[in-house]
Short mmCIF file of C-alpha atoms in Angstrom, two decimals:
data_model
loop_
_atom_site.label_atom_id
_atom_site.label_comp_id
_atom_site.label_asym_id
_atom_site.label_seq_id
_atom_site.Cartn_x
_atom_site.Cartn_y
_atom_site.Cartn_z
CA UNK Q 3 -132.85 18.94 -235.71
CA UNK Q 4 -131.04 15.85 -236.73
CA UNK Q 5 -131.40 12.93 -234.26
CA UNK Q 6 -129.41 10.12 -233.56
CA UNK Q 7 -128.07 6.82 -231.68
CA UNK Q 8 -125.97 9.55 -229.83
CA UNK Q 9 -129.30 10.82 -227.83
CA UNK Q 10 -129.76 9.32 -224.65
CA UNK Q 11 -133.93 9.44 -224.25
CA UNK Q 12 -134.39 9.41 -227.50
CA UNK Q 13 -132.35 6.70 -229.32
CA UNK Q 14 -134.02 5.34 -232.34
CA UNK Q 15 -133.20 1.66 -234.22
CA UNK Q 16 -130.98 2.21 -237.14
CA UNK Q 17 -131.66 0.16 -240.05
CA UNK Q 18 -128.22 -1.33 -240.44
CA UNK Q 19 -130.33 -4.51 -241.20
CA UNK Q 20 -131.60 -3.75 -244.25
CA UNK Q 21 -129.12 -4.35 -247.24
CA UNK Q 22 -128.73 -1.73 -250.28
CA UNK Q 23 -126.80 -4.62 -252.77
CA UNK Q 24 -129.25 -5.20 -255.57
CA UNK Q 25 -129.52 -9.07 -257.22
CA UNK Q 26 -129.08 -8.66 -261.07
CA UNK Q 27 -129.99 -11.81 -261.96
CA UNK Q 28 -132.95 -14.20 -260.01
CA UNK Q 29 -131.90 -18.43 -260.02
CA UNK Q 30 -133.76 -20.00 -263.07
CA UNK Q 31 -135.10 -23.30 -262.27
CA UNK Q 32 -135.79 -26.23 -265.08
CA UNK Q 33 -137.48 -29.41 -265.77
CA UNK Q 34 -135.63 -31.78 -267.22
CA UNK Q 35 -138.40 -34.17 -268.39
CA UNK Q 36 -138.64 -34.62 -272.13
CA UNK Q 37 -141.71 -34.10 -274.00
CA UNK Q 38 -140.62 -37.15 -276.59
CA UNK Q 39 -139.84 -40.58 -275.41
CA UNK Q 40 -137.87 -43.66 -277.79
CA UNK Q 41 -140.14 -46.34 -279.07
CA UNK Q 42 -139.69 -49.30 -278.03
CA UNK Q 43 -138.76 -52.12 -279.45
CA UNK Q 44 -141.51 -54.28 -281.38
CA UNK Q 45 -142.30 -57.13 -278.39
CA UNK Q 46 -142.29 -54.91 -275.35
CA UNK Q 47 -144.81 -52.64 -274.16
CA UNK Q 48 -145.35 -48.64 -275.30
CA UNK Q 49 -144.69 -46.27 -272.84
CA UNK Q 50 -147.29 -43.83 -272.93
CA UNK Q 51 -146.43 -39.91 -273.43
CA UNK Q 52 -148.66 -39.07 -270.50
CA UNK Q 53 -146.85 -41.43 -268.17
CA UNK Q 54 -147.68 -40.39 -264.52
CA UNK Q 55 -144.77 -41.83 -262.99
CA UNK Q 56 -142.48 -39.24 -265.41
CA UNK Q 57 -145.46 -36.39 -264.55
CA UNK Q 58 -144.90 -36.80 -260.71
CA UNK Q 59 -140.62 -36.83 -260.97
CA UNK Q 60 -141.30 -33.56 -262.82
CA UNK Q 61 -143.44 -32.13 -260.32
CA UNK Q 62 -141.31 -32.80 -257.63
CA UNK Q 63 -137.61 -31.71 -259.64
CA UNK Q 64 -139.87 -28.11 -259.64
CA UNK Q 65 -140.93 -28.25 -256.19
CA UNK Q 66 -136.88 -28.39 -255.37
CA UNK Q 67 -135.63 -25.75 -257.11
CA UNK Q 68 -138.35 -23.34 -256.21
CA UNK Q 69 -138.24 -24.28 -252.44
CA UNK Q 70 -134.00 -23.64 -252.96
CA UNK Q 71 -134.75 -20.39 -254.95
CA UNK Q 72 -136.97 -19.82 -251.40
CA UNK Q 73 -133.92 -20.26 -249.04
CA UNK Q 74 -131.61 -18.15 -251.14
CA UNK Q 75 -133.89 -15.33 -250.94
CA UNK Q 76 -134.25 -14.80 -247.67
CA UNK Q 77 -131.07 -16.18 -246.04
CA UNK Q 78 -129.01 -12.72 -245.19
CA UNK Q 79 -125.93 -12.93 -247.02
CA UNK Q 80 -122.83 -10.81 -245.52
CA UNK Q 81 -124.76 -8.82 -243.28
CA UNK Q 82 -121.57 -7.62 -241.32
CA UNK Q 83 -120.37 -6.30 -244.79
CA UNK Q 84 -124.00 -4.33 -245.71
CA UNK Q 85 -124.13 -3.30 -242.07
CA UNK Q 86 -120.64 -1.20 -242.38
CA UNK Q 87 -121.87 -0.44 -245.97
CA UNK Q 88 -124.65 1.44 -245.09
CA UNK Q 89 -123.24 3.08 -242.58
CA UNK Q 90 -120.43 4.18 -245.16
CA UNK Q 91 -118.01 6.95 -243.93
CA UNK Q 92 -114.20 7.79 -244.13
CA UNK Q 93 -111.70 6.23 -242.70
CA UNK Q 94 -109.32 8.68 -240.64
CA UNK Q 95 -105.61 7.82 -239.65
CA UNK Q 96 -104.63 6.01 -236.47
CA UNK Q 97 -103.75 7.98 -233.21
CA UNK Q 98 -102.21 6.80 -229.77
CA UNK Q 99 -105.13 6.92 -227.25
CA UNK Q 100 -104.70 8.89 -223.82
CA UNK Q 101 -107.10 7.73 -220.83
CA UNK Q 102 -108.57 10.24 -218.36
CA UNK Q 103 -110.07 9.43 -214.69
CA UNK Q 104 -113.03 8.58 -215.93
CA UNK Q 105 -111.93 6.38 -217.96
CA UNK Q 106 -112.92 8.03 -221.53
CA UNK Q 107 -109.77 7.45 -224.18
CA UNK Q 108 -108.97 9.78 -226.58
CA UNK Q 109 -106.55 11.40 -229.07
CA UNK Q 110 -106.59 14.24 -231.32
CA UNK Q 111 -106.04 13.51 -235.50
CA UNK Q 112 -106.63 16.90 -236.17
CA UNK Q 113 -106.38 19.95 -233.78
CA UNK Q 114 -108.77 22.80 -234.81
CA UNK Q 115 -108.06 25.81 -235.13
CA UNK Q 116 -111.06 27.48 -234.65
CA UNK Q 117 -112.91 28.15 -231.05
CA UNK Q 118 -114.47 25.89 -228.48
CA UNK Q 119 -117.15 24.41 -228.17
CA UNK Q 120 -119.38 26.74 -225.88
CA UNK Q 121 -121.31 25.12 -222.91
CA UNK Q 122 -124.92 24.19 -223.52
CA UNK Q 123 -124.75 25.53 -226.85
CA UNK Q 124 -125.83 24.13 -230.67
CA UNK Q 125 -122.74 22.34 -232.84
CA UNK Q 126 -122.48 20.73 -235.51
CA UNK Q 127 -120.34 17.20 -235.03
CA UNK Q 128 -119.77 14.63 -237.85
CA UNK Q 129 -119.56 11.32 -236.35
CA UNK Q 130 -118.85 7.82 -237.16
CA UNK Q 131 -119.43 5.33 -233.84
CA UNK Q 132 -118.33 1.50 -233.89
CA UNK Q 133 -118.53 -1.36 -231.61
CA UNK Q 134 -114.97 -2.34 -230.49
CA UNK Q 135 -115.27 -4.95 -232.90
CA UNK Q 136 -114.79 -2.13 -235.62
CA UNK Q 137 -118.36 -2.65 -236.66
CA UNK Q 138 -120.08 0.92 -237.58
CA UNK Q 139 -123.28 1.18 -236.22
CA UNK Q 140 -124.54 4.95 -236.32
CA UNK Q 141 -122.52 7.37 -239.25
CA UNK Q 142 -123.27 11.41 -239.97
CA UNK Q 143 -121.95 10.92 -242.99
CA UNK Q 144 -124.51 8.83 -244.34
CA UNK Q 145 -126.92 11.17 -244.23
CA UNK Q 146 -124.16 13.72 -245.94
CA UNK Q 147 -124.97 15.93 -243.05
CA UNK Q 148 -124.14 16.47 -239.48
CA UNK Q 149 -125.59 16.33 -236.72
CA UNK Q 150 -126.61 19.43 -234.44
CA UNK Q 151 -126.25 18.42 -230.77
CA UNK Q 152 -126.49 20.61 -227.90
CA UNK Q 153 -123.23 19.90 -225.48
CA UNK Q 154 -122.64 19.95 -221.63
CA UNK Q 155 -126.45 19.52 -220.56
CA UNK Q 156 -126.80 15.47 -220.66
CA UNK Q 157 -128.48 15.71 -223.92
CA UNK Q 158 -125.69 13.35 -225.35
CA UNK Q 159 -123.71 10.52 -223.68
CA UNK Q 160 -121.18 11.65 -221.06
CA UNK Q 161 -118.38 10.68 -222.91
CA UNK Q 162 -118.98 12.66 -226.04
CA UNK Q 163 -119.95 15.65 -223.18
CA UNK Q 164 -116.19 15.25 -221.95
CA UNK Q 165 -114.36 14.09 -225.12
CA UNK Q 166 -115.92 17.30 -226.71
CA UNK Q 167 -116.23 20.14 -224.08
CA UNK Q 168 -113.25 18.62 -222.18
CA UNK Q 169 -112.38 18.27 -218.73
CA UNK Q 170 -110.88 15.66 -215.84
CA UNK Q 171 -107.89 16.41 -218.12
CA UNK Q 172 -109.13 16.48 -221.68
CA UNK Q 173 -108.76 19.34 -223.51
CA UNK Q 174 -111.85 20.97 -225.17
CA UNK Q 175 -112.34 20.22 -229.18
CA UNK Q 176 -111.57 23.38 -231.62
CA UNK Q 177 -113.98 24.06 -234.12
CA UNK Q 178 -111.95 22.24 -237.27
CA UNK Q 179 -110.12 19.47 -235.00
CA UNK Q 180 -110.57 15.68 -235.17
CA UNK Q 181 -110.85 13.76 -232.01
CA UNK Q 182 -111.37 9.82 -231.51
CA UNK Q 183 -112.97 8.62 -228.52
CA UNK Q 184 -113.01 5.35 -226.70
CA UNK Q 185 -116.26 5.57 -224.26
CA UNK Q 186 -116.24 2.61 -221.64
CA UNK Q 187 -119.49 2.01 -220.82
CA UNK Q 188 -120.32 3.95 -217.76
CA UNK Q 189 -119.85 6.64 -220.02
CA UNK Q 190 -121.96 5.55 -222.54
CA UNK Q 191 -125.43 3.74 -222.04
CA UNK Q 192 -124.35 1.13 -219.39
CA UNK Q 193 -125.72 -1.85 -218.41
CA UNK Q 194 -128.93 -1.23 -220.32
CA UNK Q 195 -129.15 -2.02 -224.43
CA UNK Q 196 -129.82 1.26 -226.42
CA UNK Q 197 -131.77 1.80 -229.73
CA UNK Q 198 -134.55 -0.69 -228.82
CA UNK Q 199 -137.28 -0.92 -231.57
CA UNK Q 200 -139.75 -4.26 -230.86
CA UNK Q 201 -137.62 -6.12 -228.93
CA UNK Q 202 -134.61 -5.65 -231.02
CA UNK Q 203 -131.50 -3.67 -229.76
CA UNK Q 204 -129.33 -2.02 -231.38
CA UNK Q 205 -126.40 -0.99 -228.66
CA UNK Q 206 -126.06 -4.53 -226.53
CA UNK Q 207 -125.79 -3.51 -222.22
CA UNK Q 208 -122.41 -2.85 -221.41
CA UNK Q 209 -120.60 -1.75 -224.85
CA UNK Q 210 -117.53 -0.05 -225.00
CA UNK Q 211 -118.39 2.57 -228.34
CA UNK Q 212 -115.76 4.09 -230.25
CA UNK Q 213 -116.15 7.41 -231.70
CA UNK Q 214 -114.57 9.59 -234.99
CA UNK Q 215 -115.42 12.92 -234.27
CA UNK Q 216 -115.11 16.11 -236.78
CA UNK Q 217 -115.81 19.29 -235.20
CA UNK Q 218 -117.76 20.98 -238.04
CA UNK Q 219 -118.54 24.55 -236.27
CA UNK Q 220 -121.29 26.26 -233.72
CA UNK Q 221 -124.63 25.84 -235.51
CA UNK Q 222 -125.57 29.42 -236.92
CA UNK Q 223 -129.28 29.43 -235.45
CA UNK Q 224 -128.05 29.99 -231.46
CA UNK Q 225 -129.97 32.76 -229.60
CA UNK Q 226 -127.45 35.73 -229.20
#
């Protein structure tokens, strides 16, 4: 079963740093020393070919432009823009947020059709979760799949538990609906950072997540 930044004991780092974009062409670096050198005229000294004052600039104009070639390569370049390219996904239309006691937002794109999502049971939820910047940090849909959660046992964050089964005035999602969720953070992973690998943290403590949820259907391998 699929796993995710949506688990709760089991968050695991996403590799939003790593970048996909491909260089096509590598900096080329010259000397510009020239292997010939002007006589002189007939009463002054010859300049010999092998000069070491002209070997040294040489050395050192190659020195520069490999040690620039160096920075290039490993200064990150746009990592907000590979970060929500990896996590690629679709964008869905704009709806007017409602707020329930708890303080979870949410609206409804798309009402299903279908049935509800039954309690403690297998579904299958396509997902795309941002900061409140509008940063994605965890997407379904770039693993063209979704994922299989179980619902209404704490195996998920309590606000996709609510914004999904419903309740405290939120109506359940129907299998086929489309439901954005804000999650404040005591409904998400509080005042502790989430999807810690060596030191490095995905979710900061105390994020407000935003959610894009697509109710896909009950997953098919249930016990009856």
């Amino acid at each position: 079963m699929a796993t995710s930044a949506l688990a709760i004991a089991t968050a695991k780092p996403l590799t939003h740093r790593f970048s996909n974009s491909k260089r096509t062409s590598s900096p080329s670096f010259s000397c510009s020393c020239s292997s010939s050198t002007p006589l002189p005229p007939p009463n002054e000294p010859k300049l010999s070919f092998n000069s070491k004052p002209v070997a040294k600039q040489c050395v050192f104009n190659v020195g520069v432009g490999l040690f620039a070639a160096s920075l290039l390569a490993c200064s990150p370049l746009e990592a907000d823009a590979t970060r929500i390219e990896y996590f690629a996904t679709v964008g869905e239309p704009q709806c007017e947020l409602n707020y329930a006691k708890s303080g979870l937002g949410y609206c409804d794109v798309i009402v299903g059709s279908g049935v509800e999502a039954p309690r403690g049971e297998l579904v299958n939820i396509h997902y795309t979760a941002r900061f409140a910047d509008g940063i994605v940090f965890d997407s379904s849909y770039k693993r063209a799949r979704p994922l299989t959660m179980r619902i209404g046992l704490g195996k998920v964050i309590k606000g996709l538990d609510q914004g999904i089964l419903g309740g405290e005035g939120v109506p359940p999602m129907l299998v086929g609906g489309k439901r954005r969720l804000q999650i404040p953070p005591n409904l998400a992973y509080g005042p502790e950072p989430a999807g810690c690998f060596s030191g490095d943290c995905n979710i900061p403590a105390n994020a407000t997540l935003l959610y894009d949820l697509n109710f896909v259907g009950i997953y098919s391998g249930n016990a009856k």
